[in-house]
mmCIF file of C-alpha atoms in Angstrom:
data_model
loop_
_atom_site.group_PDB
_atom_site.id
_atom_site.type_symbol
_atom_site.label_atom_id
_atom_site.label_comp_id
_atom_site.label_asym_id
_atom_site.label_seq_id
_atom_site.Cartn_x
_atom_site.Cartn_y
_atom_site.Cartn_z
ATOM 1 C CA MET G 1 -14.341 -17.351 -23.865
ATOM 2 C CA THR G 2 -15.044 -15.422 -27.038
ATOM 3 C CA LEU G 3 -12.468 -12.871 -28.117
ATOM 4 C CA ALA G 4 -14.059 -9.542 -29.031
ATOM 5 C CA LEU G 5 -11.602 -8.937 -31.861
ATOM 6 C CA ALA G 6 -11.736 -12.163 -33.878
ATOM 7 C CA LEU G 7 -13.098 -13.877 -36.963
ATOM 8 C CA PRO G 8 -14.956 -17.205 -36.916
ATOM 9 C CA GLN G 9 -13.090 -20.280 -38.137
ATOM 10 C CA GLY G 10 -15.065 -23.496 -37.999
ATOM 11 C CA ALA G 11 -15.649 -24.246 -34.326
ATOM 12 C CA GLY G 12 -13.004 -21.735 -33.292
ATOM 13 C CA GLN G 13 -11.719 -18.235 -33.960
ATOM 14 C CA ILE G 14 -8.915 -16.399 -35.703
ATOM 15 C CA PRO G 15 -6.420 -15.520 -34.237
ATOM 16 C CA GLY G 16 -6.993 -18.212 -31.611
ATOM 17 C CA THR G 17 -9.211 -20.105 -29.213
ATOM 18 C CA ALA G 18 -9.362 -18.442 -25.807
ATOM 19 C CA THR G 19 -9.998 -19.918 -22.372
ATOM 20 C CA LYS G 20 -10.378 -18.066 -19.085
ATOM 21 C CA VAL G 21 -8.336 -19.560 -16.274
ATOM 22 C CA MET G 22 -7.971 -19.180 -12.515
ATOM 23 C CA TYR G 23 -4.805 -20.540 -10.961
ATOM 24 C CA ARG G 24 -2.970 -20.715 -7.677
ATOM 25 C CA SER G 25 -0.060 -18.347 -7.196
ATOM 26 C CA THR G 26 1.818 -16.739 -4.300
ATOM 27 C CA ASP G 27 1.345 -13.190 -3.052
ATOM 28 C CA ALA G 28 3.992 -10.668 -1.986
ATOM 29 C CA ASN G 29 4.100 -12.127 1.525
ATOM 30 C CA GLY G 30 4.496 -15.755 0.473
ATOM 31 C CA ARG G 31 0.862 -16.736 0.976
ATOM 32 C CA PRO G 32 -1.161 -18.658 -1.628
ATOM 33 C CA ASN G 33 -3.580 -16.567 -3.669
ATOM 34 C CA ALA G 34 -5.870 -16.977 -6.657
ATOM 35 C CA VAL G 35 -5.065 -15.183 -9.924
ATOM 36 C CA THR G 36 -7.123 -15.072 -13.116
ATOM 37 C CA GLY G 37 -5.959 -14.905 -16.709
ATOM 38 C CA THR G 38 -6.505 -15.980 -20.297
ATOM 39 C CA PHE G 39 -4.925 -18.695 -22.410
ATOM 40 C CA ILE G 40 -5.146 -18.295 -26.189
ATOM 41 C CA LYS G 41 -4.172 -21.179 -28.435
ATOM 42 C CA SER G 42 -3.147 -19.767 -31.795
ATOM 43 C CA SER G 43 -5.198 -20.831 -34.808
ATOM 44 C CA GLN G 44 -2.199 -20.240 -37.074
ATOM 45 C CA ALA G 45 0.384 -22.864 -37.938
ATOM 46 C CA TRP G 46 3.737 -22.642 -36.213
ATOM 47 C CA HIS G 47 6.540 -22.649 -38.790
ATOM 48 C CA GLY G 48 9.474 -22.194 -36.457
ATOM 49 C CA PRO G 49 11.773 -24.892 -35.110
ATOM 50 C CA GLY G 50 10.453 -27.338 -32.543
ATOM 51 C CA PRO G 51 6.981 -27.467 -31.028
ATOM 52 C CA ARG G 52 4.631 -24.501 -30.887
ATOM 53 C CA PRO G 53 5.943 -22.117 -28.197
ATOM 54 C CA VAL G 54 3.953 -20.275 -25.553
ATOM 55 C CA VAL G 55 4.472 -16.634 -24.623
ATOM 56 C CA ALA G 56 3.567 -15.339 -21.166
ATOM 57 C CA VAL G 57 2.408 -11.771 -21.774
ATOM 58 C CA ALA G 58 2.702 -9.434 -18.806
ATOM 59 C CA VAL G 59 0.372 -6.554 -19.594
ATOM 60 C CA GLY G 60 1.000 -2.862 -19.136
ATOM 61 C CA THR G 61 -1.027 -0.739 -16.750
ATOM 62 C CA GLN G 62 -4.721 -1.593 -16.972
ATOM 63 C CA GLY G 63 -5.979 -0.065 -13.732
ATOM 64 C CA GLN G 64 -7.005 -1.234 -10.287
ATOM 65 C CA GLY G 65 -10.722 -1.935 -10.722
ATOM 66 C CA ASP G 66 -11.847 -5.454 -11.597
ATOM 67 C CA GLN G 67 -13.456 -4.147 -14.794
ATOM 68 C CA CYS G 68 -9.920 -3.507 -16.071
ATOM 69 C CA ALA G 69 -8.802 -7.161 -15.969
ATOM 70 C CA PRO G 70 -7.430 -8.334 -19.338
ATOM 71 C CA SER G 71 -9.507 -11.540 -19.100
ATOM 72 C CA LYS G 72 -12.594 -9.303 -19.212
ATOM 73 C CA LEU G 73 -11.342 -6.738 -21.704
ATOM 74 C CA LEU G 74 -10.173 -9.333 -24.243
ATOM 75 C CA GLY G 75 -13.830 -10.382 -24.421
ATOM 76 C CA GLN G 76 -15.077 -6.780 -24.645
ATOM 77 C CA LEU G 77 -12.205 -4.878 -26.273
ATOM 78 C CA ILE G 78 -13.758 -1.601 -25.066
ATOM 79 C CA HIS G 79 -15.344 -1.040 -21.660
ATOM 80 C CA TYR G 80 -17.359 2.063 -20.808
ATOM 81 C CA ASN G 81 -19.655 3.193 -18.022
ATOM 82 C CA PHE G 82 -20.821 6.787 -17.742
ATOM 83 C CA PRO G 83 -19.184 9.191 -17.175
ATOM 84 C CA LEU G 84 -15.437 8.368 -17.027
ATOM 85 C CA ASP G 85 -15.134 4.590 -16.623
ATOM 86 C CA LEU G 86 -13.367 3.808 -19.899
ATOM 87 C CA MET G 87 -10.796 1.247 -21.011
ATOM 88 C CA ALA G 88 -9.686 -0.376 -24.268
ATOM 89 C CA GLU G 89 -7.537 -3.505 -24.304
ATOM 90 C CA TYR G 90 -4.515 -2.025 -26.057
ATOM 91 C CA GLU G 91 -2.460 -5.151 -25.385
ATOM 92 C CA VAL G 92 -3.981 -6.727 -28.499
ATOM 93 C CA LEU G 93 -1.167 -4.785 -30.220
ATOM 94 C CA SER G 94 1.328 -7.132 -28.587
ATOM 95 C CA ILE G 95 -0.779 -10.285 -28.137
ATOM 96 C CA TYR G 96 -2.150 -10.572 -31.679
ATOM 97 C CA PRO G 97 1.211 -10.366 -33.513
ATOM 98 C CA LEU G 98 2.398 -13.270 -31.362
ATOM 99 C CA LEU G 99 -0.717 -15.288 -32.213
ATOM 100 C CA ALA G 100 -0.313 -14.445 -35.904
ATOM 101 C CA ARG G 101 3.163 -15.991 -35.808
ATOM 102 C CA GLY G 102 1.668 -19.252 -34.529
ATOM 103 C CA MET G 103 2.650 -18.820 -30.883
ATOM 104 C CA SER G 104 0.160 -19.500 -28.121
ATOM 105 C CA VAL G 105 -0.212 -16.862 -25.425
ATOM 106 C CA VAL G 106 -1.059 -16.860 -21.729
ATOM 107 C CA VAL G 107 -2.008 -13.498 -20.211
ATOM 108 C CA THR G 108 -2.103 -12.962 -16.466
ATOM 109 C CA ASP G 109 -4.481 -10.468 -14.848
ATOM 110 C CA TYR G 110 -2.005 -10.115 -11.958
ATOM 111 C CA ALA G 111 -3.115 -10.424 -8.346
ATOM 112 C CA GLY G 112 -6.259 -8.509 -7.482
ATOM 113 C CA LEU G 113 -7.586 -7.826 -10.988
ATOM 114 C CA GLY G 114 -10.597 -10.066 -11.483
ATOM 115 C CA THR G 115 -10.403 -11.301 -7.884
ATOM 116 C CA PRO G 116 -11.535 -9.652 -4.633
ATOM 117 C CA ALA G 117 -8.071 -8.633 -3.406
ATOM 118 C CA MET G 118 -6.471 -5.237 -4.045
ATOM 119 C CA HIS G 119 -4.277 -5.241 -7.139
ATOM 120 C CA ASP G 120 -0.816 -4.506 -5.726
ATOM 121 C CA TYR G 121 0.394 -2.410 -8.627
ATOM 122 C CA VAL G 122 4.090 -2.850 -9.588
ATOM 123 C CA ASN G 123 4.776 -5.149 -6.644
ATOM 124 C CA ARG G 124 7.874 -7.054 -7.738
ATOM 125 C CA LEU G 125 7.185 -10.419 -6.115
ATOM 126 C CA ALA G 126 3.433 -10.570 -6.676
ATOM 127 C CA GLU G 127 3.818 -9.801 -10.381
ATOM 128 C CA ALA G 128 6.744 -12.180 -10.875
ATOM 129 C CA HIS G 129 4.815 -15.014 -9.259
ATOM 130 C CA ALA G 130 1.660 -14.283 -11.268
ATOM 131 C CA VAL G 131 3.614 -14.363 -14.546
ATOM 132 C CA LEU G 132 5.567 -17.533 -13.766
ATOM 133 C CA ASP G 133 2.521 -19.354 -12.422
ATOM 134 C CA SER G 134 0.539 -18.424 -15.535
ATOM 135 C CA ILE G 135 3.020 -20.583 -17.476
ATOM 136 C CA ARG G 136 2.482 -23.460 -15.052
ATOM 137 C CA ALA G 137 -1.277 -23.009 -15.448
ATOM 138 C CA ALA G 138 -0.973 -23.189 -19.235
ATOM 139 C CA GLN G 139 0.960 -26.453 -18.872
ATOM 140 C CA ARG G 140 -1.850 -27.959 -16.793
ATOM 141 C CA LEU G 141 -4.753 -26.636 -18.867
ATOM 142 C CA PRO G 142 -6.466 -29.464 -20.798
ATOM 143 C CA HIS G 143 -6.028 -29.283 -24.601
ATOM 144 C CA SER G 144 -3.538 -26.400 -24.408
ATOM 145 C CA GLU G 145 -0.776 -28.548 -25.946
ATOM 146 C CA VAL G 146 1.622 -26.745 -23.586
ATOM 147 C CA THR G 147 3.865 -29.232 -21.810
ATOM 148 C CA PRO G 148 6.702 -28.862 -19.282
ATOM 149 C CA ALA G 149 9.069 -28.975 -22.286
ATOM 150 C CA THR G 150 7.298 -26.352 -24.441
ATOM 151 C CA PRO G 151 9.662 -23.485 -25.376
ATOM 152 C CA THR G 152 8.546 -20.435 -23.412
ATOM 153 C CA ILE G 153 9.045 -16.672 -23.696
ATOM 154 C CA VAL G 154 8.149 -13.907 -21.220
ATOM 155 C CA PHE G 155 7.075 -10.612 -22.786
ATOM 156 C CA GLY G 156 6.034 -7.226 -21.387
ATOM 157 C CA TYR G 157 6.168 -3.428 -21.730
ATOM 158 C CA SER G 158 5.816 -0.718 -19.069
ATOM 159 C CA GLN G 159 4.202 -2.276 -15.988
ATOM 160 C CA GLY G 160 4.432 -5.481 -17.997
ATOM 161 C CA GLY G 161 8.118 -4.829 -18.625
ATOM 162 C CA GLY G 162 8.653 -4.615 -14.881
ATOM 163 C CA ALA G 163 6.650 -7.783 -14.280
ATOM 164 C CA ALA G 164 8.576 -9.603 -17.024
ATOM 165 C CA ALA G 165 11.894 -8.431 -15.575
ATOM 166 C CA ALA G 166 10.862 -9.481 -12.076
ATOM 167 C CA ALA G 167 9.821 -12.891 -13.421
ATOM 168 C CA ALA G 168 13.143 -13.286 -15.236
ATOM 169 C CA GLU G 169 15.227 -12.707 -12.109
ATOM 170 C CA SER G 170 12.853 -14.633 -9.819
ATOM 171 C CA GLN G 171 12.779 -17.770 -11.951
ATOM 172 C CA ALA G 172 15.836 -19.421 -10.426
ATOM 173 C CA ALA G 173 14.349 -19.387 -6.931
ATOM 174 C CA TYR G 174 10.648 -19.674 -7.728
ATOM 175 C CA ALA G 175 10.229 -21.677 -10.953
ATOM 176 C CA PRO G 176 13.592 -23.076 -12.122
ATOM 177 C CA GLU G 177 11.888 -25.918 -13.981
ATOM 178 C CA LEU G 178 10.245 -23.645 -16.560
ATOM 179 C CA PRO G 179 11.825 -23.870 -20.050
ATOM 180 C CA ILE G 180 12.094 -20.093 -20.558
ATOM 181 C CA ARG G 181 14.190 -19.289 -23.635
ATOM 182 C CA GLY G 182 14.217 -15.509 -23.122
ATOM 183 C CA THR G 183 12.496 -12.474 -21.655
ATOM 184 C CA TYR G 184 11.641 -9.183 -23.327
ATOM 185 C CA SER G 185 11.376 -6.315 -20.833
ATOM 186 C CA GLY G 186 10.315 -3.030 -22.426
ATOM 187 C CA ALA G 187 10.416 0.215 -20.417
ATOM 188 C CA PRO G 188 10.424 -1.553 -17.026
ATOM 189 C CA PRO G 189 9.939 0.514 -13.848
ATOM 190 C CA ALA G 190 12.875 -1.258 -12.223
ATOM 191 C CA ASP G 191 13.580 1.467 -9.661
ATOM 192 C CA LEU G 192 10.325 2.833 -8.239
ATOM 193 C CA ILE G 193 12.042 5.660 -6.392
ATOM 194 C CA ALA G 194 13.490 6.933 -9.676
ATOM 195 C CA THR G 195 10.259 6.211 -11.549
ATOM 196 C CA MET G 196 7.442 7.199 -9.207
ATOM 197 C CA PHE G 197 8.988 9.725 -6.856
ATOM 198 C CA THR G 198 11.518 11.686 -8.896
ATOM 199 C CA ALA G 199 10.202 11.395 -12.483
ATOM 200 C CA PRO G 200 8.857 14.666 -14.022
ATOM 201 C CA ALA G 201 5.470 13.052 -14.724
ATOM 202 C CA VAL G 202 4.964 12.728 -10.973
ATOM 203 C CA VAL G 203 6.633 15.740 -9.418
ATOM 204 C CA ALA G 204 5.790 18.419 -11.974
ATOM 205 C CA GLY G 205 2.716 20.544 -11.391
ATOM 206 C CA PRO G 206 1.058 22.745 -14.028
ATOM 207 C CA PHE G 207 3.585 25.574 -13.693
ATOM 208 C CA ARG G 208 6.606 23.908 -12.096
ATOM 209 C CA ASN G 209 9.727 24.219 -14.259
ATOM 210 C CA GLN G 210 7.524 25.423 -17.123
ATOM 211 C CA ARG G 211 6.483 21.807 -17.735
ATOM 212 C CA PRO G 212 2.913 20.555 -17.596
ATOM 213 C CA GLY G 213 1.787 18.225 -14.869
ATOM 214 C CA GLY G 214 1.976 14.614 -15.908
ATOM 215 C CA VAL G 215 -0.007 11.410 -16.052
ATOM 216 C CA GLY G 216 1.859 9.626 -13.273
ATOM 217 C CA VAL G 217 0.298 11.039 -10.110
ATOM 218 C CA GLY G 218 -2.731 8.757 -10.102
ATOM 219 C CA LEU G 219 -0.443 5.783 -10.743
ATOM 220 C CA VAL G 220 1.264 6.613 -7.456
ATOM 221 C CA GLY G 221 -2.230 6.253 -5.955
ATOM 222 C CA TYR G 222 -2.400 2.725 -7.373
ATOM 223 C CA TYR G 223 0.980 1.976 -5.837
ATOM 224 C CA ILE G 224 0.041 3.379 -2.417
ATOM 225 C CA ASN G 225 -3.117 1.247 -2.402
ATOM 226 C CA GLY G 226 -1.065 -1.870 -3.050
ATOM 227 C CA VAL G 227 1.467 -1.055 -0.347
ATOM 228 C CA TYR G 228 -1.355 -0.303 2.103
ATOM 229 C CA ALA G 229 -2.953 -3.692 1.385
ATOM 230 C CA ASP G 230 0.240 -5.784 1.421
ATOM 231 C CA TYR G 231 2.276 -4.228 4.224
ATOM 232 C CA PRO G 232 0.441 -3.353 7.464
ATOM 233 C CA ASP G 233 3.585 -1.698 8.870
ATOM 234 C CA THR G 234 3.132 1.168 6.390
ATOM 235 C CA ARG G 235 -0.507 1.981 7.078
ATOM 236 C CA ALA G 236 0.015 4.442 9.935
ATOM 237 C CA GLU G 237 2.560 6.349 7.867
ATOM 238 C CA ILE G 238 0.309 6.428 4.803
ATOM 239 C CA ASP G 239 -2.642 7.647 6.867
ATOM 240 C CA ARG G 240 -0.398 10.342 8.333
ATOM 241 C CA PHE G 241 1.185 11.689 5.134
ATOM 242 C CA LEU G 242 -1.928 11.806 2.931
ATOM 243 C CA THR G 243 -4.251 14.801 3.198
ATOM 244 C CA PRO G 244 -8.023 14.175 3.208
ATOM 245 C CA GLN G 245 -7.883 14.949 -0.512
ATOM 246 C CA GLY G 246 -5.075 12.410 -0.895
ATOM 247 C CA GLN G 247 -7.074 9.751 0.944
ATOM 248 C CA GLN G 248 -10.029 10.450 -1.312
ATOM 249 C CA MET G 249 -7.804 10.188 -4.375
ATOM 250 C CA ARG G 250 -6.421 6.787 -3.411
ATOM 251 C CA ARG G 251 -9.890 5.424 -2.610
ATOM 252 C CA GLU G 252 -11.283 6.682 -5.903
ATOM 253 C CA VAL G 253 -8.477 5.397 -8.139
ATOM 254 C CA ALA G 254 -8.812 1.913 -6.593
ATOM 255 C CA ARG G 255 -12.008 1.548 -8.635
ATOM 256 C CA THR G 256 -10.667 2.959 -11.903
ATOM 257 C CA CYS G 257 -9.037 1.880 -15.120
ATOM 258 C CA VAL G 258 -6.062 3.955 -16.196
ATOM 259 C CA PRO G 259 -7.862 6.458 -18.503
ATOM 260 C CA GLU G 260 -10.214 7.561 -15.720
ATOM 261 C CA ASN G 261 -7.321 7.671 -13.276
ATOM 262 C CA VAL G 262 -5.403 9.994 -15.601
ATOM 263 C CA MET G 263 -8.426 12.222 -16.200
ATOM 264 C CA ARG G 264 -9.001 12.570 -12.457
ATOM 265 C CA THR G 265 -5.410 13.499 -11.591
ATOM 266 C CA LEU G 266 -3.974 15.140 -14.719
ATOM 267 C CA TYR G 267 -2.115 18.415 -14.077
ATOM 268 C CA ARG G 268 -1.722 17.643 -10.391
ATOM 269 C CA SER G 269 1.474 17.160 -8.425
ATOM 270 C CA ILE G 270 2.017 14.446 -5.832
ATOM 271 C CA SER G 271 2.629 17.306 -3.382
ATOM 272 C CA ASP G 272 -1.015 18.346 -3.801
ATOM 273 C CA TYR G 273 -2.020 15.188 -1.926
ATOM 274 C CA LEU G 274 0.624 15.243 0.826
ATOM 275 C CA VAL G 275 0.315 16.896 4.236
ATOM 276 C CA GLY G 276 2.116 20.242 4.242
ATOM 277 C CA GLY G 277 2.642 20.100 0.478
ATOM 278 C CA GLN G 278 5.810 18.100 1.052
ATOM 279 C CA SER G 279 7.854 16.898 -1.884
ATOM 280 C CA ALA G 280 8.204 13.299 -2.986
ATOM 281 C CA ALA G 281 11.757 13.295 -1.574
ATOM 282 C CA GLU G 282 10.465 14.504 1.785
ATOM 283 C CA LEU G 283 7.763 11.819 1.717
ATOM 284 C CA LEU G 284 10.402 9.109 1.418
ATOM 285 C CA ALA G 285 12.744 10.694 3.961
ATOM 286 C CA ARG G 286 10.056 11.083 6.652
ATOM 287 C CA ASN G 287 8.393 7.672 6.302
ATOM 288 C CA PRO G 288 10.979 4.893 6.753
ATOM 289 C CA HIS G 289 8.565 1.954 6.520
ATOM 290 C CA PHE G 290 7.077 3.245 3.264
ATOM 291 C CA ARG G 291 10.538 3.926 1.850
ATOM 292 C CA LYS G 292 11.790 0.469 2.876
ATOM 293 C CA ARG G 293 8.870 -1.248 1.158
ATOM 294 C CA THR G 294 9.473 0.866 -1.946
ATOM 295 C CA GLU G 295 13.168 0.026 -2.003
ATOM 296 C CA GLU G 296 12.264 -3.672 -1.772
ATOM 297 C CA GLN G 297 10.618 -3.398 -5.194
ATOM 298 C CA ARG G 298 13.966 -2.697 -6.883
ATOM 299 C CA ILE G 299 14.536 -5.053 -9.824
ATOM 300 C CA GLY G 300 18.084 -5.967 -10.774
ATOM 301 C CA THR G 301 19.335 -7.620 -7.601
ATOM 302 C CA LEU G 302 19.153 -11.196 -8.924
ATOM 303 C CA ARG G 303 20.584 -12.897 -12.011
ATOM 304 C CA PRO G 304 18.128 -14.028 -14.719
ATOM 305 C CA MET G 305 18.578 -17.607 -15.878
ATOM 306 C CA ALA G 306 17.681 -16.969 -19.529
ATOM 307 C CA PRO G 307 18.734 -14.196 -21.946
ATOM 308 C CA VAL G 308 16.958 -10.848 -21.573
ATOM 309 C CA LEU G 309 16.229 -8.035 -24.009
ATOM 310 C CA VAL G 310 15.844 -4.714 -22.191
ATOM 311 C CA ALA G 311 14.525 -1.794 -24.227
ATOM 312 C CA SER G 312 13.479 1.801 -23.609
ATOM 313 C CA GLY G 313 12.874 5.120 -25.322
ATOM 314 C CA SER G 314 15.577 7.685 -24.649
ATOM 315 C CA ASN G 315 12.899 10.375 -24.100
ATOM 316 C CA ASP G 316 10.465 8.249 -22.107
ATOM 317 C CA ASP G 317 8.567 10.713 -19.909
ATOM 318 C CA VAL G 318 6.927 8.130 -17.620
ATOM 319 C CA ILE G 319 9.563 5.402 -17.146
ATOM 320 C CA PRO G 320 12.966 7.154 -17.062
ATOM 321 C CA ALA G 321 15.429 5.625 -19.499
ATOM 322 C CA GLY G 322 18.323 5.997 -17.055
ATOM 323 C CA GLN G 323 16.937 3.525 -14.554
ATOM 324 C CA VAL G 324 16.113 1.083 -17.395
ATOM 325 C CA ARG G 325 19.715 1.242 -18.560
ATOM 326 C CA GLN G 326 20.840 0.766 -14.959
ATOM 327 C CA LEU G 327 18.780 -2.436 -14.772
ATOM 328 C CA ALA G 328 20.696 -3.794 -17.749
ATOM 329 C CA ARG G 329 23.985 -2.782 -16.106
ATOM 330 C CA ASP G 330 23.000 -4.437 -12.830
ATOM 331 C CA TRP G 331 22.189 -7.693 -14.574
ATOM 332 C CA CYS G 332 25.352 -7.552 -16.671
ATOM 333 C CA ALA G 333 27.401 -7.149 -13.503
ATOM 334 C CA LYS G 334 25.910 -10.415 -12.267
ATOM 335 C CA GLY G 335 26.886 -12.273 -15.428
ATOM 336 C CA ALA G 336 23.449 -12.338 -17.085
ATOM 337 C CA ARG G 337 23.025 -12.499 -20.856
ATOM 338 C CA VAL G 338 21.567 -9.073 -21.598
ATOM 339 C CA GLU G 339 20.901 -6.975 -24.673
ATOM 340 C CA TYR G 340 19.965 -3.324 -24.217
ATOM 341 C CA ARG G 341 18.361 -1.241 -26.933
ATOM 342 C CA SER G 342 17.281 2.385 -26.859
ATOM 343 C CA THR G 343 14.895 4.100 -29.272
ATOM 344 C CA ARG G 344 16.533 7.484 -29.804
ATOM 345 C CA TRP G 345 14.684 8.894 -32.816
ATOM 346 C CA ILE G 346 11.513 9.855 -30.903
ATOM 347 C CA PRO G 347 11.725 13.522 -29.832
ATOM 348 C CA ASP G 348 10.811 14.986 -26.449
ATOM 349 C CA VAL G 349 7.227 15.966 -27.383
ATOM 350 C CA LEU G 350 4.754 17.313 -24.781
ATOM 351 C CA PRO G 351 6.857 16.023 -21.879
ATOM 352 C CA SER G 352 5.080 14.418 -18.924
ATOM 353 C CA LEU G 353 1.996 13.528 -20.982
ATOM 354 C CA ALA G 354 3.257 9.981 -21.766
ATOM 355 C CA ILE G 355 3.888 10.654 -25.458
ATOM 356 C CA GLY G 356 7.517 9.662 -25.035
ATOM 357 C CA HIS G 357 6.394 6.494 -23.282
ATOM 358 C CA LEU G 358 3.699 5.415 -25.716
ATOM 359 C CA LEU G 359 5.384 6.152 -29.067
ATOM 360 C CA PRO G 360 8.240 3.624 -28.611
ATOM 361 C CA PHE G 361 5.796 0.804 -27.822
ATOM 362 C CA LEU G 362 5.285 -0.423 -31.394
ATOM 363 C CA PRO G 363 8.866 -0.078 -32.712
ATOM 364 C CA VAL G 364 10.415 -1.804 -29.700
ATOM 365 C CA THR G 365 7.720 -4.510 -29.896
ATOM 366 C CA ALA G 366 8.697 -5.155 -33.528
ATOM 367 C CA GLU G 367 12.335 -5.496 -32.455
ATOM 368 C CA ALA G 368 11.303 -7.804 -29.640
ATOM 369 C CA LEU G 369 9.455 -10.124 -32.041
ATOM 370 C CA ALA G 370 12.606 -10.584 -34.115
ATOM 371 C CA TRP G 371 14.627 -11.150 -30.935
ATOM 372 C CA ILE G 372 12.117 -13.789 -29.788
ATOM 373 C CA ASP G 373 12.491 -15.618 -33.115
ATOM 374 C CA ASP G 374 16.238 -15.786 -32.497
ATOM 375 C CA ARG G 375 15.777 -17.174 -28.982
ATOM 376 C CA LEU G 376 13.371 -19.855 -30.181
ATOM 377 C CA ALA G 377 15.843 -20.804 -32.912
ATOM 378 C CA ASN G 378 18.638 -20.988 -30.298
ATOM 379 C CA ARG G 379 20.718 -18.355 -32.082
ATOM 380 C CA PRO G 380 23.403 -16.723 -29.921
ATOM 381 C CA ILE G 381 22.680 -13.278 -28.486
ATOM 382 C CA ALA G 382 24.637 -10.297 -29.753
ATOM 383 C CA SER G 383 28.189 -10.154 -28.442
ATOM 384 C CA GLY G 384 29.404 -7.160 -26.509
ATOM 385 C CA SER G 385 25.952 -6.064 -25.372
ATOM 386 C CA CYS G 386 27.030 -5.553 -21.793
ATOM 387 C CA THR G 387 30.307 -3.816 -22.608
ATOM 388 C CA SER G 388 28.399 -1.179 -24.620
ATOM 389 C CA LEU G 389 26.457 -0.125 -21.505
#
């Protein structure tokens, strides 16, 4: 495939030569599924120790419509259909610095983006499998130069941070043969109850607590769609607790990329879509199957094999920093090699509008790149990281 943001170089491109892939993975219920993605072989020389590494990039929230798949957007950069169907592939901000350092990159679309199935947004197992199997696909891709011994990194922020974290703790059971040197997990939604059902961006309406409504309500619609598709035992409950307006919302967002989703649901509360105007806490208390499936998405119950860098912004208004820190604590308690870093200098600006979530992206990515260099050079991780939590 041709990258939209690239310069010609002989028969190839700078920053790399890209190939679309489709590979076999495993869905949330243990069944085989097909997942699409992109492999990019860097055009830059690798000057680090050992062979050229490969980085599995788990992308942040793209949307739920097939037009949002990274394997499409990397070839378009910007997608637009009148009036609101808009998306730009912002993950070039993380992918291209890796390519510029001479690392090859494999990017999963996750299950259901680019394929007929519903994208099961922030599903722990489906995302972990898609990330880990993207590495296996890169190893099998002709001319990739990725072998079963190639040093490998897993990298992600936001939804991608959750997928990277899920991959890190699922590796031992699902893909123990992969030579993963480390995982960077930025702003992971490790606890969906804390993130999606108690965070201000979800529960605040336009005048509640004098804080504006946030950007997270439509993302809950993505999540509900995934649960509805994956777990039939929840469907009666979902049909019962959503109002007709809530049902319309979830059907509409299933076709959107994240900017349109946000524009459709901004300044709304999750209660606006629930029968009787119930709160998010009441939703979970009254619907045991839905709550059980949500609790099953908790990340931090298994021990990662390789070192992990966990990072967050202290004023993140979409992914609460407290549950990110708790993820690091949970892993530390299991004996994992964990570093936790918090970006504290970003103020609480326009809370619930994702400013506190987006601003840390670049500084924590820069820190992650340096951390990755250390892992590839086999330098020891910082001592005392867990005791400082």
